[in-house]
Coordinates of C-alpha atoms in Angstrom, one line a residue:
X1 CA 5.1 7.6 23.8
X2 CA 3.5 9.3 20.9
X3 CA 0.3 10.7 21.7
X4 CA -1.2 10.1 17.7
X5 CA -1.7 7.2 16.4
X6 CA 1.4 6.1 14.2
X7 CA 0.8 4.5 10.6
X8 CA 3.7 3.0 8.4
X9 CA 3.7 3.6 4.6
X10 CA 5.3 1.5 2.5
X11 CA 6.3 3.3 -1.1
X12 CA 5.3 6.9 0.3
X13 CA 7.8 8.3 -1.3
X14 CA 5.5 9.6 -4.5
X15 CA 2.4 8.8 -6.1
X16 CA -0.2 7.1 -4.2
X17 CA 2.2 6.6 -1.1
X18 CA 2.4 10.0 -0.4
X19 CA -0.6 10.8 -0.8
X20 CA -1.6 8.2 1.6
X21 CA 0.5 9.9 4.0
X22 CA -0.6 13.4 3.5
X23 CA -4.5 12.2 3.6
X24 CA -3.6 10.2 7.1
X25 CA -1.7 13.2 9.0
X26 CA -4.8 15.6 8.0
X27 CA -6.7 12.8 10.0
X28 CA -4.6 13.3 13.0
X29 CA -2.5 10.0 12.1
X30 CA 1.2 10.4 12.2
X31 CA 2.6 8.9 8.6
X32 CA 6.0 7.2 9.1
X33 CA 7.2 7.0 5.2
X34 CA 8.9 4.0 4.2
X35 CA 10.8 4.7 0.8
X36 CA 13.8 3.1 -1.1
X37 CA 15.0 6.9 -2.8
X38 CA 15.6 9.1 0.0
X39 CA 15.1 12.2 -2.1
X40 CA 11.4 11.7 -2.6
X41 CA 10.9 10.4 0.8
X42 CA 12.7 13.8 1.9
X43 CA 10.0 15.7 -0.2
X44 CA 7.1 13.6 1.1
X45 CA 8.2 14.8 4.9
X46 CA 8.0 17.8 3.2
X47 CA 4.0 17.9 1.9
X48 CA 3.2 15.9 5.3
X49 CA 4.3 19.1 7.1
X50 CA 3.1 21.8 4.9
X51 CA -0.4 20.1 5.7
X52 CA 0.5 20.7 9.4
X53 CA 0.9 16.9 10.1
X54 CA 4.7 15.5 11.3
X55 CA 6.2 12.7 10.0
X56 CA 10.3 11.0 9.5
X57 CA 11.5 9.1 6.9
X58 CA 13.2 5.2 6.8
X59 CA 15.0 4.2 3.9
X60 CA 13.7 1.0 3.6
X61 CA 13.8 -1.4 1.0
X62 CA 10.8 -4.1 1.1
X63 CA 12.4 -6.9 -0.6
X64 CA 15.3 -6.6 2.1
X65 CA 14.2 -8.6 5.1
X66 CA 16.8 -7.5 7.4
X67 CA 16.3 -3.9 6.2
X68 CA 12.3 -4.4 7.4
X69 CA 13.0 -5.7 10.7
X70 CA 15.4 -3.1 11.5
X71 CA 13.3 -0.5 10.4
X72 CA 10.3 -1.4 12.3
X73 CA 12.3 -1.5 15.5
X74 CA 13.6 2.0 15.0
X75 CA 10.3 3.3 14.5
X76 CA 8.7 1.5 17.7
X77 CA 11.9 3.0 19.8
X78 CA 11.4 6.1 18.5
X79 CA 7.6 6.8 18.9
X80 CA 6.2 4.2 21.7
X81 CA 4.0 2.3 19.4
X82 CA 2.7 1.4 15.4
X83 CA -1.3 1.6 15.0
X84 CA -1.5 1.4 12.0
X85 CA 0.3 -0.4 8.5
X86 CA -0.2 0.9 4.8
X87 CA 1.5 -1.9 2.6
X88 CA 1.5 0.6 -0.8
X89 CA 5.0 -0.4 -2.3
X90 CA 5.0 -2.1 -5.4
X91 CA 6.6 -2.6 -8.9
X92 CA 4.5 -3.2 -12.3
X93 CA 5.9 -5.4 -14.6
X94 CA 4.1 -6.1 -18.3
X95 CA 6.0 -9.2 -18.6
X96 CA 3.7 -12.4 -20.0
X97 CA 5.1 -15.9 -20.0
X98 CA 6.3 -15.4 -23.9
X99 CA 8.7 -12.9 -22.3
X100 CA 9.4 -13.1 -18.7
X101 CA 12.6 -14.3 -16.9
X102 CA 13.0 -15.3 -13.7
X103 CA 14.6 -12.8 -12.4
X104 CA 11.8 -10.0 -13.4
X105 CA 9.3 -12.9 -11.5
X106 CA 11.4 -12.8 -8.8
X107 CA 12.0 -9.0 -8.6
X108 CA 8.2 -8.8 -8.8
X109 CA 7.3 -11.0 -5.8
X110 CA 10.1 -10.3 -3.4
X111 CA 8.5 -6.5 -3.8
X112 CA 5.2 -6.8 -4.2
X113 CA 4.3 -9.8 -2.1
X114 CA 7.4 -10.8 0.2
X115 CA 7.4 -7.5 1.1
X116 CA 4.1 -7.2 2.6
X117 CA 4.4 -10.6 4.7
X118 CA 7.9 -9.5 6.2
X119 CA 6.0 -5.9 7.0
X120 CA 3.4 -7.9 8.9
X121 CA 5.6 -10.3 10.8
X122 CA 7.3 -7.1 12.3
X123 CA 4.7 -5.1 12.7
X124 CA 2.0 -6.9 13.9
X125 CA 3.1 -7.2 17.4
X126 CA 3.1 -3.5 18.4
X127 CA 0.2 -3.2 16.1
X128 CA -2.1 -5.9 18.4
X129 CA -1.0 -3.5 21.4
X130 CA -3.3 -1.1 19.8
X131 CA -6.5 -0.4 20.3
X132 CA -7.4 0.4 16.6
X133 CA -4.9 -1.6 15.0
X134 CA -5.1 -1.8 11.4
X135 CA -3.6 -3.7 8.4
X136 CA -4.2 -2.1 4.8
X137 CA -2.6 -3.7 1.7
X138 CA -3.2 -2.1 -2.0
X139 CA -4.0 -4.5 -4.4
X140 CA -5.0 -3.6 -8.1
X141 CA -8.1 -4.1 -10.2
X142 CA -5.7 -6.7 -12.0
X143 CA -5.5 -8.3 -8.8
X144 CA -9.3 -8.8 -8.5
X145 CA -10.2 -9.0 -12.4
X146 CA -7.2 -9.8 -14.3
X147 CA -5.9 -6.1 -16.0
X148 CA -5.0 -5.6 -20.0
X149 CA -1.6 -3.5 -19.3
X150 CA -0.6 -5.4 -16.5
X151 CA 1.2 -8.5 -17.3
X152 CA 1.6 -11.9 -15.3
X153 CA 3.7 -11.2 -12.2
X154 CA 2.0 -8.0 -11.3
X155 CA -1.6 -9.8 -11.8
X156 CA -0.3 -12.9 -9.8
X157 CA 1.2 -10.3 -6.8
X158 CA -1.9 -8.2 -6.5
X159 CA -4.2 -11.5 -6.5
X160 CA -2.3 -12.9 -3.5
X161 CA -2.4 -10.1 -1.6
X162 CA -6.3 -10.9 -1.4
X163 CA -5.7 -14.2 0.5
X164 CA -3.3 -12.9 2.8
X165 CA -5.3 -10.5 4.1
X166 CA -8.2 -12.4 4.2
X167 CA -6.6 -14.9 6.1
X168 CA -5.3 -12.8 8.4
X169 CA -8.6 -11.3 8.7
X170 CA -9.9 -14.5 9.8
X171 CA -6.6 -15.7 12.1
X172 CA -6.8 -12.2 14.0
X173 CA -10.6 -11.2 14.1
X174 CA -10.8 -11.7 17.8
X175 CA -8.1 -9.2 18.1
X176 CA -9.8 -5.5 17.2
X177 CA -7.4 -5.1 14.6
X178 CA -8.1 -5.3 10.9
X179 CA -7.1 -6.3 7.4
X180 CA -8.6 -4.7 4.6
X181 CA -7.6 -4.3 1.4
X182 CA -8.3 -1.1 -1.4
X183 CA -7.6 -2.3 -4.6
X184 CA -7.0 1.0 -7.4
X185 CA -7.9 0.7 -10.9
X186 CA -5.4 2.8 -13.2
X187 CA -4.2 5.8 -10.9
X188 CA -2.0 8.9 -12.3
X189 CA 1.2 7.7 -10.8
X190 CA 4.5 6.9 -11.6
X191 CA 4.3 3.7 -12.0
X192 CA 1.7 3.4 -15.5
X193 CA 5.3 4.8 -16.8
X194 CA 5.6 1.7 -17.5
X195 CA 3.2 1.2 -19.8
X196 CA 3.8 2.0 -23.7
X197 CA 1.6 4.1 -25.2
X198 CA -0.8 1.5 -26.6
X199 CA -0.8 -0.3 -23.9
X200 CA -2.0 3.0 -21.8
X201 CA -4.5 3.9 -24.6
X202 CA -5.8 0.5 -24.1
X203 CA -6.1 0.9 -20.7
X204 CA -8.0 4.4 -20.5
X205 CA -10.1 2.9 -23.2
X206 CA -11.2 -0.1 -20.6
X207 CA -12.3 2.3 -18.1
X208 CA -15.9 3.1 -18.1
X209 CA -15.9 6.6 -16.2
X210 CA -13.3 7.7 -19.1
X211 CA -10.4 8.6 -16.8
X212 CA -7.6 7.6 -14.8
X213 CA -7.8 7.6 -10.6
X214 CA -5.9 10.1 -8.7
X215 CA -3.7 9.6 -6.1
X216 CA -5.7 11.6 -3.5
X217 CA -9.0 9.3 -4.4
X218 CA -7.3 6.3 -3.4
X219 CA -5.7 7.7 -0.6
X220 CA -9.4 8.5 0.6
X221 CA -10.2 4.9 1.1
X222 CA -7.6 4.1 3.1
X223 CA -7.9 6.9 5.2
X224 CA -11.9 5.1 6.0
X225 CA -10.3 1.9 6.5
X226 CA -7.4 3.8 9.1
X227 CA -10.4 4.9 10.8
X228 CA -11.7 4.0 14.0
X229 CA -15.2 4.3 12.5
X230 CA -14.4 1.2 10.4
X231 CA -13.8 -1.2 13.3
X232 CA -16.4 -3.7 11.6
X233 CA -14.8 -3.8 8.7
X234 CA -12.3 -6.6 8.2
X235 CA -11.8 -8.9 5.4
X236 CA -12.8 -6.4 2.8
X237 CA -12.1 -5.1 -0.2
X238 CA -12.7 -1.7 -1.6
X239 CA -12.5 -1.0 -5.0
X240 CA -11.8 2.0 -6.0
X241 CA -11.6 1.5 -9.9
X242 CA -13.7 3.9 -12.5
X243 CA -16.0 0.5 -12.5
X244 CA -13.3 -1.2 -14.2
X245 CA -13.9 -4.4 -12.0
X246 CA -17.4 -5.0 -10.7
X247 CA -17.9 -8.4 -8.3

C-alpha cells in the first residue's frame, strides 16, 4: 500500500486542477490527475514531479460513468487506498434560456454535476477506510450568488453542488470524513476563455479587490480543507472570491 495519502483530481490537467495537484504533493499528498486530454495531464505529472511530489495520470472523462468506475478501481489496485477526492472538472457555458438547447444543458450537467455524484459513488468506499477521508467539490461564486458572465447552466451546476455536499456532510458526519466545498470567484484559467470580451470586462469590473484569482490561491484552500488539521470542518463553504459574494 501507498504510504501517502492519495487524493484524486478531477480536471488537473491545467488551470486550477493542476494547480490543486501541485499544492497537495508539496503537502505530502500523492495527486492522482484525472483529465480528458492526455497531453496536459502528461504535463501536469510533469509540474507534480519537478515540485518533488509523484503522481500518474487516468484519462478519464466525468460525464462517462463507466469510464469513472473503471478508473477508480485502477487507482485503488494500484496504490492500496484513496484519502482523499478533489471534484475540480467543469465546463462554463454563457448560455441563458433565450439561447440554450438542450444539448448544451445537458453537456453542462452530465460534467459539471453527474460527474461529481458518479465520483463519489466510486470513491467513497475506499475513501471511508481512511482515517482522514475527505470530499472537496469546487463550486463558483455564481454558484453561491448568481454570476454576470456565467449563464444558466453553469449557475444551476455550481448551486447544486452546495446541496450535495451538504447532504452528504450531514448523511456521513459520524464517519471522520468530510465534505467541503471552495467556491472561486473569477480565476486566471482556461476556462473565462469563454467569455467575450465584454462579458470579461464586466466581470473584472464586478470584482471589488480589482483582479482576477489565481490558480495557486484557490488551490490553497483546498489544500486546508485536504488537511488533517480541518477535521472539524464539514459542511462548509469557503469562498475564495475577491469579495465578489459575501453571505
Amino acid at each position: 500500500m501507498e504510504e501517502k495519502r492519495v487524493a484524486i483530481v478531477t480536471g488537473a490537467g491545467k488551470g486550477i486542477g493542476r494547480a490543486i495537484a501541485v499544492a497537495l504533493a508539496r503537502d505530502g499528498i500523492l495527486p492522482v490527475i484525472f483529465d480528458i486530454d492526455p497531453a496536459t495531464g502528461a504535463e501536469a505529472v510533469k509540474e507534480v514531479e519537478a515540485a518533488g511530489g509523484k503522481s500518474r495520470f487516468f484519462k478519464v472523462d466525468v460525464s462517462d460513468v463507466a469510464n469513472i468506475e473503471a478508473a477508480v478501481s485502477e487507482v485503488e489496485q494500484a496504490y492500496g487506498r484513496i484519502d482523499i477526492l478533489v471534484n475540480n472538472a467543469g465546463i462554463l457555458s454563457t448560455a441563458w434560456p433565450d439561447n440554450i438547447t438542450e444539448a448544451e444543458w445537458d453537456k453542462v450537467m452530465d460534467i459539471n454535476l453527474k460527474g461529481i455524484i458518479f465520483m463519489i459513488k466510486y470513491t467513497l468506499p475506499a475513501i471511508l477506510r481512511s482515517p482522514a477521508g475527505r470530499v472537496i467539490s469546487i463550486s463558483s461564486n455564481a454558484g453561491r450568488g448568481g454570476g454576470i458572465g456565467s449563464g444558466i447552466a453553469y449557475s444551476a451546476s455550481k448551486a447544486a453542488i452546495l446541496g450535495v455536499m451538504r447532504s452528504l456532510a450531514r448523511k456521513y458526519a459520524h464517519s471522520g470524513t468530510t465534505f467541503n466545498v471552495v467556491a472561486p470567484g473569477p480565476t486566471s484559467s482556461d476556462i473565462v476563455k469563454g467569455y467575450t470580451e465584454e462579458e470579461f470586462t464586466k466581470v473584472t469590473a464586478s470584482i471589488p479587490v480589482g483582479r482576477f484569482g489565481t490558480p495557486e490561491e484557490i488551490a490553497s484552500a483546498v489544500v486546508y480543507f485536504a488537511s488533517e488539521a480541518a477535521g472539524f470542518a464539514t459542511g462548509a463553504t469557503l469562498d475564495v472570491n475577491g469579495g465578489i459574494y459575501i453571505g
